[in-house]
Coordinates of C-alpha atoms and ligand atoms in Angstrom, one line a residue:
H1 CA 0.1 0.0 0.0
A2 CA 2.9 2.5 1.1
K3 CA 4.6 1.4 -2.2
E4 CA 1.4 2.3 -4.2
L5 CA 0.9 5.7 -2.4
G6 CA 4.5 6.5 -3.0
R7 CA 4.3 5.9 -6.6
N8 CA 1.1 7.9 -6.9
T9 CA 2.9 10.8 -5.1
Y10 CA 5.7 10.4 -7.4
Q11 CA 3.5 10.7 -10.4
F12 CA 1.6 13.5 -9.0
F13 CA 4.9 15.6 -8.5
S14 CA 6.2 14.5 -11.9
A15 CA 3.0 15.5 -13.8
E16 CA 3.2 18.9 -11.9
M17 CA 6.8 19.3 -12.6
N18 CA 6.3 18.6 -16.4
A19 CA 3.7 21.2 -16.4
R20 CA 5.8 23.6 -14.8
A21 CA 8.8 22.9 -16.9
L22 CA 6.6 23.3 -19.9
E23 CA 5.4 26.6 -18.8
K24 CA 8.8 27.8 -18.1
L25 CA 10.1 26.5 -21.6
N26 CA 7.0 28.5 -23.2
L27 CA 7.8 31.7 -21.4
E28 CA 11.5 31.3 -22.4
T29 CA 10.7 30.9 -26.0
S30 CA 8.2 34.0 -26.0
L31 CA 10.6 36.1 -23.7
R32 CA 13.2 35.7 -26.5
Q33 CA 10.6 37.3 -29.0
A34 CA 9.3 39.9 -26.4
L35 CA 12.3 42.3 -26.7
K36 CA 12.2 42.3 -30.6
R37 CA 8.4 42.7 -30.5
G38 CA 8.4 45.4 -28.2
E39 CA 6.4 43.8 -25.5
L40 CA 8.6 45.1 -22.6
F41 CA 8.3 48.5 -21.2
L42 CA 9.4 50.3 -18.2
V43 CA 7.3 51.8 -15.3
Y44 CA 9.1 54.2 -12.7
Q45 CA 8.5 54.6 -9.1
P46 CA 9.4 57.9 -7.4
Q47 CA 11.6 58.2 -4.4
L48 CA 11.1 61.0 -2.0
D49 CA 13.1 63.3 0.1
L50 CA 10.6 63.5 3.1
A51 CA 11.9 67.1 4.2
S52 CA 11.1 68.8 1.1
G53 CA 8.4 66.3 -0.4
R54 CA 10.4 66.5 -3.6
I55 CA 11.0 63.4 -5.9
T56 CA 14.8 63.1 -6.0
G57 CA 14.8 59.8 -8.0
V58 CA 12.7 57.1 -9.7
E59 CA 13.4 53.4 -9.9
A60 CA 12.9 51.9 -13.3
L61 CA 11.0 48.6 -13.1
A62 CA 10.5 46.2 -16.2
R63 CA 7.1 45.1 -17.2
W64 CA 6.1 42.4 -19.9
R65 CA 2.9 42.5 -21.7
H66 CA 2.4 39.0 -23.2
P67 CA 0.1 39.1 -26.2
E68 CA -2.1 36.2 -24.7
K69 CA -1.2 35.9 -21.1
G70 CA -1.4 39.7 -20.3
L71 CA 0.9 41.4 -17.9
I72 CA 3.6 39.0 -16.4
P73 CA 5.2 40.3 -13.3
P74 CA 9.1 40.5 -13.0
E75 CA 9.1 37.8 -10.4
K76 CA 8.1 35.6 -13.0
F77 CA 10.3 36.5 -16.0
I78 CA 13.4 38.1 -14.4
P79 CA 14.5 34.6 -12.9
I80 CA 13.9 33.1 -16.4
A81 CA 16.0 35.7 -18.1
E82 CA 18.7 35.1 -15.4
E83 CA 18.7 31.3 -16.1
T84 CA 18.8 31.5 -19.7
G85 CA 21.2 34.4 -20.2
L86 CA 18.4 36.5 -21.8
I87 CA 18.9 39.0 -18.9
L88 CA 22.0 40.4 -20.8
P89 CA 20.1 41.9 -23.7
L90 CA 17.1 42.6 -21.6
G91 CA 19.2 44.4 -19.0
E92 CA 21.0 46.3 -21.6
W93 CA 17.7 47.4 -22.9
V94 CA 16.4 48.4 -19.6
L95 CA 19.6 50.3 -18.9
R96 CA 19.5 52.3 -22.2
T97 CA 15.7 52.9 -22.0
A98 CA 16.0 54.1 -18.5
C99 CA 18.9 56.3 -19.2
A100 CA 17.2 57.7 -22.4
Q101 CA 14.2 58.6 -20.3
A102 CA 16.1 60.2 -17.5
R103 CA 17.9 62.4 -20.2
A104 CA 14.6 63.3 -21.7
W105 CA 13.2 64.3 -18.2
Q106 CA 16.3 66.4 -17.6
A107 CA 15.9 68.1 -21.1
A108 CA 12.2 68.8 -20.2
G109 CA 13.4 70.7 -17.2
V110 CA 13.3 68.2 -14.3
P111 CA 16.7 69.0 -12.7
G112 CA 19.1 66.5 -10.9
L113 CA 16.5 63.5 -11.1
R114 CA 18.4 60.3 -10.5
I115 CA 17.4 57.1 -12.4
A116 CA 17.8 53.7 -10.3
V117 CA 18.3 50.6 -12.5
N118 CA 18.2 47.1 -11.2
V119 CA 21.1 44.9 -12.2
S120 CA 21.3 41.2 -11.9
A121 CA 24.3 38.9 -11.1
R122 CA 24.8 37.9 -14.5
Q123 CA 25.0 41.3 -15.8
F124 CA 27.2 42.6 -13.0
N125 CA 29.6 39.6 -13.4
H126 CA 29.9 40.0 -17.2
P127 CA 33.4 41.0 -18.4
E128 CA 31.9 43.7 -20.6
F129 CA 29.4 45.1 -18.0
L130 CA 31.5 48.3 -17.3
E131 CA 31.8 49.0 -21.2
T132 CA 28.2 48.4 -21.7
V133 CA 27.2 51.0 -19.0
E134 CA 29.8 53.5 -20.3
R135 CA 28.6 53.1 -23.9
I136 CA 25.0 53.7 -22.8
L137 CA 25.9 56.8 -20.9
Q138 CA 27.7 58.2 -23.8
E139 CA 24.8 57.3 -26.2
T140 CA 22.1 58.8 -24.1
G141 CA 24.3 61.8 -22.8
L142 CA 23.2 61.1 -19.1
D143 CA 25.3 62.6 -16.5
P144 CA 26.7 59.3 -14.7
N145 CA 26.0 60.8 -11.2
L146 CA 22.3 60.6 -12.2
L147 CA 22.5 56.9 -12.8
E148 CA 22.1 54.7 -9.6
L149 CA 22.7 51.0 -10.1
E150 CA 20.9 48.8 -7.7
L151 CA 22.8 45.5 -6.5
T152 CA 21.6 43.0 -4.0
E153 CA 23.8 41.9 -1.0
S154 CA 24.0 38.4 -2.7
I155 CA 25.6 40.0 -5.9
V156 CA 28.5 41.5 -4.2
M157 CA 28.9 39.1 -1.6
E158 CA 29.3 36.1 -4.1
N159 CA 32.8 37.1 -5.1
V160 CA 34.0 39.9 -2.8
Q161 CA 37.2 40.8 -4.5
D162 CA 35.9 40.9 -7.9
A163 CA 33.0 42.9 -6.7
I164 CA 35.0 45.5 -5.0
M165 CA 37.0 46.0 -8.2
T166 CA 33.8 46.3 -10.5
L167 CA 32.2 48.7 -7.9
T168 CA 35.3 50.8 -7.6
D169 CA 35.3 51.0 -11.5
L170 CA 31.9 52.3 -11.6
K171 CA 32.5 54.6 -8.7
V172 CA 35.5 56.4 -10.2
R173 CA 33.1 57.1 -13.1
N174 CA 30.8 58.8 -10.7
I175 CA 28.0 56.3 -10.9
H176 CA 25.8 56.1 -7.9
L177 CA 25.7 52.7 -6.2
A178 CA 22.9 51.2 -4.0
I179 CA 22.4 48.0 -2.2
D180 CA 18.8 46.8 -2.9
D181 CA 16.7 44.7 -0.3
F182 CA 19.2 45.4 2.4
G183 CA 19.1 43.2 5.3
T184 CA 17.8 40.0 3.5
G185 CA 21.2 38.8 2.6
Y186 CA 24.0 37.5 4.4
S187 CA 26.2 40.7 4.5
S188 CA 26.4 43.1 7.1
L189 CA 26.8 47.0 7.3
T190 CA 30.2 46.7 9.0
Y191 CA 31.2 44.5 6.2
L192 CA 29.7 46.8 3.5
K193 CA 32.0 49.7 4.4
H194 CA 34.7 47.9 2.5
F195 CA 32.6 48.5 -0.6
P196 CA 32.3 52.0 -2.5
I197 CA 28.5 52.0 -1.9
D198 CA 26.6 55.3 -1.8
R199 CA 23.4 54.2 -0.2
I200 CA 21.3 51.1 1.1
K201 CA 17.6 50.3 0.6
I202 CA 15.9 48.9 3.5
A203 CA 14.2 45.9 2.2
Q204 CA 10.4 45.9 2.2
E205 CA 10.1 43.0 4.5
F206 CA 11.3 44.7 7.4
V207 CA 9.3 47.9 6.6
R208 CA 6.1 45.9 6.2
D209 CA 5.2 45.4 9.8
I210 CA 6.8 48.3 11.6
P211 CA 6.0 49.8 14.0
N212 CA 4.1 47.0 15.7
D213 CA 6.6 44.1 15.0
A214 CA 9.1 44.8 17.7
D215 CA 12.0 42.6 15.8
D216 CA 11.5 44.4 12.5
A217 CA 11.5 47.8 14.4
A218 CA 14.6 46.9 16.1
I219 CA 16.3 45.7 12.8
V220 CA 15.1 49.0 11.0
E221 CA 16.4 51.1 13.7
A222 CA 19.7 49.2 13.8
I223 CA 20.2 49.7 10.0
L224 CA 19.4 53.5 10.3
A225 CA 21.7 53.8 13.2
M226 CA 24.8 52.1 11.5
A227 CA 24.1 53.6 8.1
G228 CA 24.3 57.0 9.8
S229 CA 27.5 56.3 11.6
L230 CA 29.0 54.8 8.3
N231 CA 27.8 57.9 6.4
L232 CA 25.7 55.9 3.9
E233 CA 22.5 57.3 2.5
V234 CA 19.5 55.2 3.4
I235 CA 16.2 54.8 1.6
A236 CA 13.2 52.6 3.0
E237 CA 11.4 50.6 0.5
G238 CA 7.7 49.5 0.6
V239 CA 6.3 52.3 2.5
E240 CA 2.6 52.0 2.2
R241 CA 1.1 53.5 5.3
K242 CA 1.4 56.5 7.7
D243 CA 2.4 54.7 10.7
Q244 CA 5.5 53.2 9.0
L245 CA 6.3 56.7 7.6
G246 CA 6.1 58.1 11.1
F247 CA 8.5 55.5 12.6
L248 CA 11.0 56.1 9.8
H249 CA 10.7 59.8 10.0
Q250 CA 11.3 59.8 13.8
R251 CA 14.4 57.8 13.3
R252 CA 15.6 60.1 10.6
C253 CA 15.2 58.1 7.6
K254 CA 15.2 60.9 5.0
E255 CA 14.2 59.0 1.8
M256 CA 11.4 56.7 1.1
Q257 CA 9.8 54.8 -1.8
G258 CA 6.4 53.1 -1.6
Y259 CA 2.8 52.9 -2.6
Y260 CA 2.0 55.6 0.1
F261 CA 3.7 58.1 -2.1
A262 CA 3.3 56.7 -5.6
R263 CA 3.0 53.5 -7.4
P264 CA 5.4 52.7 -10.3
M265 CA 3.9 54.3 -13.3
P266 CA 4.5 55.0 -17.0
A267 CA 6.7 57.9 -17.8
E268 CA 3.9 59.9 -19.5
Q269 CA 2.0 59.7 -16.1
L270 CA 5.0 61.0 -14.2
A271 CA 5.3 64.1 -16.3
E272 CA 2.2 65.4 -14.7
I273 CA 3.7 65.0 -11.3
F274 CA 6.9 66.5 -12.2
S275 CA 5.1 69.5 -13.5
R276 CA 3.8 70.1 -10.0
G277 CA 7.2 69.5 -8.5
L278 CA 6.1 67.6 -5.7
A279 CA 4.9 64.1 -5.1
R280 CA 2.8 65.2 -2.0
E281 CA 2.8 68.4 -0.1
P282 CA 5.5 68.3 2.8
A283 CA 2.8 69.6 5.2
C284 CA 0.8 66.5 4.5
L285 CA 3.6 64.3 5.2
Y286 CA 4.3 65.5 8.6
E287 CA 0.8 65.9 10.1
G288 CA -0.2 63.2 12.6
Ligands
C2E1 P1 12.8 45.7 -6.2 O1 14.1 46.1 -7.2 O2 13.3 45.5 -4.8 O3 11.7 46.5 -6.6 C1 10.8 46.9 -5.6 C2 9.5 46.2 -6.0 O4 8.5 46.6 -4.9 C3 8.7 46.5 -7.2 O5 8.0 45.3 -7.6 C4 7.7 47.5 -6.8 O6 6.7 47.7 -7.6 C5 7.4 47.1 -5.4 N1 6.8 48.0 -4.5 C6 7.3 49.4 -4.4 N2 6.6 49.9 -3.4 C7 5.7 49.1 -2.9 C8 4.7 49.1 -1.6 O7 4.5 49.9 -0.9 N3 4.3 47.9 -1.4 C9 4.4 46.9 -2.0 N4 3.9 45.7 -1.6 N5 5.3 46.7 -3.1 C10 6.0 47.8 -3.4 P2 8.2 44.8 -9.1 O8 8.1 45.9 -10.2 O9 7.1 43.8 -9.3 O10 9.6 44.2 -9.1 C11 9.9 43.0 -8.3 C12 11.4 42.8 -8.6 O11 11.7 42.3 -9.7 C13 12.4 44.1 -8.2 O12 12.5 44.2 -6.8 C14 13.6 43.6 -8.9 O13 14.3 42.7 -8.1 C15 13.1 42.8 -10.0 N6 13.1 43.7 -11.2 C16 12.2 44.5 -11.8 N7 12.6 45.1 -12.8 C17 13.9 44.6 -13.0 C18 15.0 44.9 -14.0 O14 14.7 45.7 -15.0 N8 16.1 44.1 -14.0 C19 16.3 43.4 -12.8 N9 17.5 42.6 -12.9 N10 15.3 43.2 -12.0 C20 14.2 43.8 -12.1
MG2 MG1 15.3 47.6 -6.9
MG3 MG1 14.1 46.2 -3.4
MG4 MG1 14.1 42.5 -5.2

C-alpha cells in the first residue's frame, strides 16, 4: 500500500513538474521574442525626500505585456531571463531605455532627477558590464551621477574581491551605487564599509510590519543607526502606510519609496507629477 501511495505521489509530482517545466519553456521562448516585438516596457516609481516632499529619483521597473497571457510580473520573467542568459540583452535594453528617459526628463526641465536601475548577477559579473554602462551613458548623454545601479547583497557577496573591483570601476566614473533589499542577505553593514557604496535600500520585508513588530522595528532602527555612522544614504522601500512613515521619520530616515507616495507608473504619467514638482505636499507628510 505504501509503495502504491509512494508511486502515486511520485506521479503527481512529476506531472506537476512537467507542467511547470513546460510553462517555463514556453515563457523562455516567448521572452526571446518579447524584446524584438516591443512587449517589454518600463514603469518608474518615485523616491522621495521627506523633508521637502520632492522627488529625488525614480526606480525603473521592467514590465512584460504578453500578447495572450497579459501582464507578467518581473518575479516570473526576471528569474527565467537570468537562468537563460536573456538577462544580458534584456538588462541592456532596460539600462538604455531608463537612461534615455532620464535624459529626456532632464531636457524637459526636471533637474537632478536620478534614475535607479536594477542589475542582476549575470550582468554585473559579465566582463563587458562596465563598457556597456559607459557606452549607454555616452549614447544617451546622461550624467553618470544621475544613474544609480541597484545591486543585491548576494551579488556583491558572491565574489567579494571581484565585486569591490567592479564597484570601484563604476564609482570612479561617478556612478551612484545602491544595495537593494538590504537586510535580506548575508552581508552586514560593517562589512559593507569595504565597498564603495553610496546608499542602502532597507528591504520591504522589514518595513512591512513596523512599527508594531518589535523585531522588525529593532532591525530597521539598527540599520538606520549604523548607516548613519558609516555615512551611507538610506532609503526605505515599500512604505505603504502613515504609521510606517512616522516610525521612519522619527528615526531620521530621509528618503522613502512606496505605494503611500506613488506606485510605479509609465513615464507619461510621471510628467504630470513632475510639473507640480512635488509628489505630496510636505505638510501632508508631517501631520499626525
Ligand atoms: P525591487 O528592485 O526590490 O523593486 C521593488 C518592488 O517593490 C517593485 O516590484 C515595486 O513595484 C514594489 N513596491 C514598491 N513600493 C511598494 C509598496 O509600497 N508595497 C508593495 N507591496 N510593493 C511595493 P516589481 O516591479 O514587481 O519588481 C519586483 C522585483 O523584480 C524587483 O524588486 C527587482 O528585483 C526585479 N526587477 C524588476 N525590474 C527589473 C529589471 O529591470 N532588472 C532586474 N534585474 N530586475 C528587475
Ligand atoms: Mg530595486
Ligand atoms: Mg528592493
Ligand atoms: Mg528585489
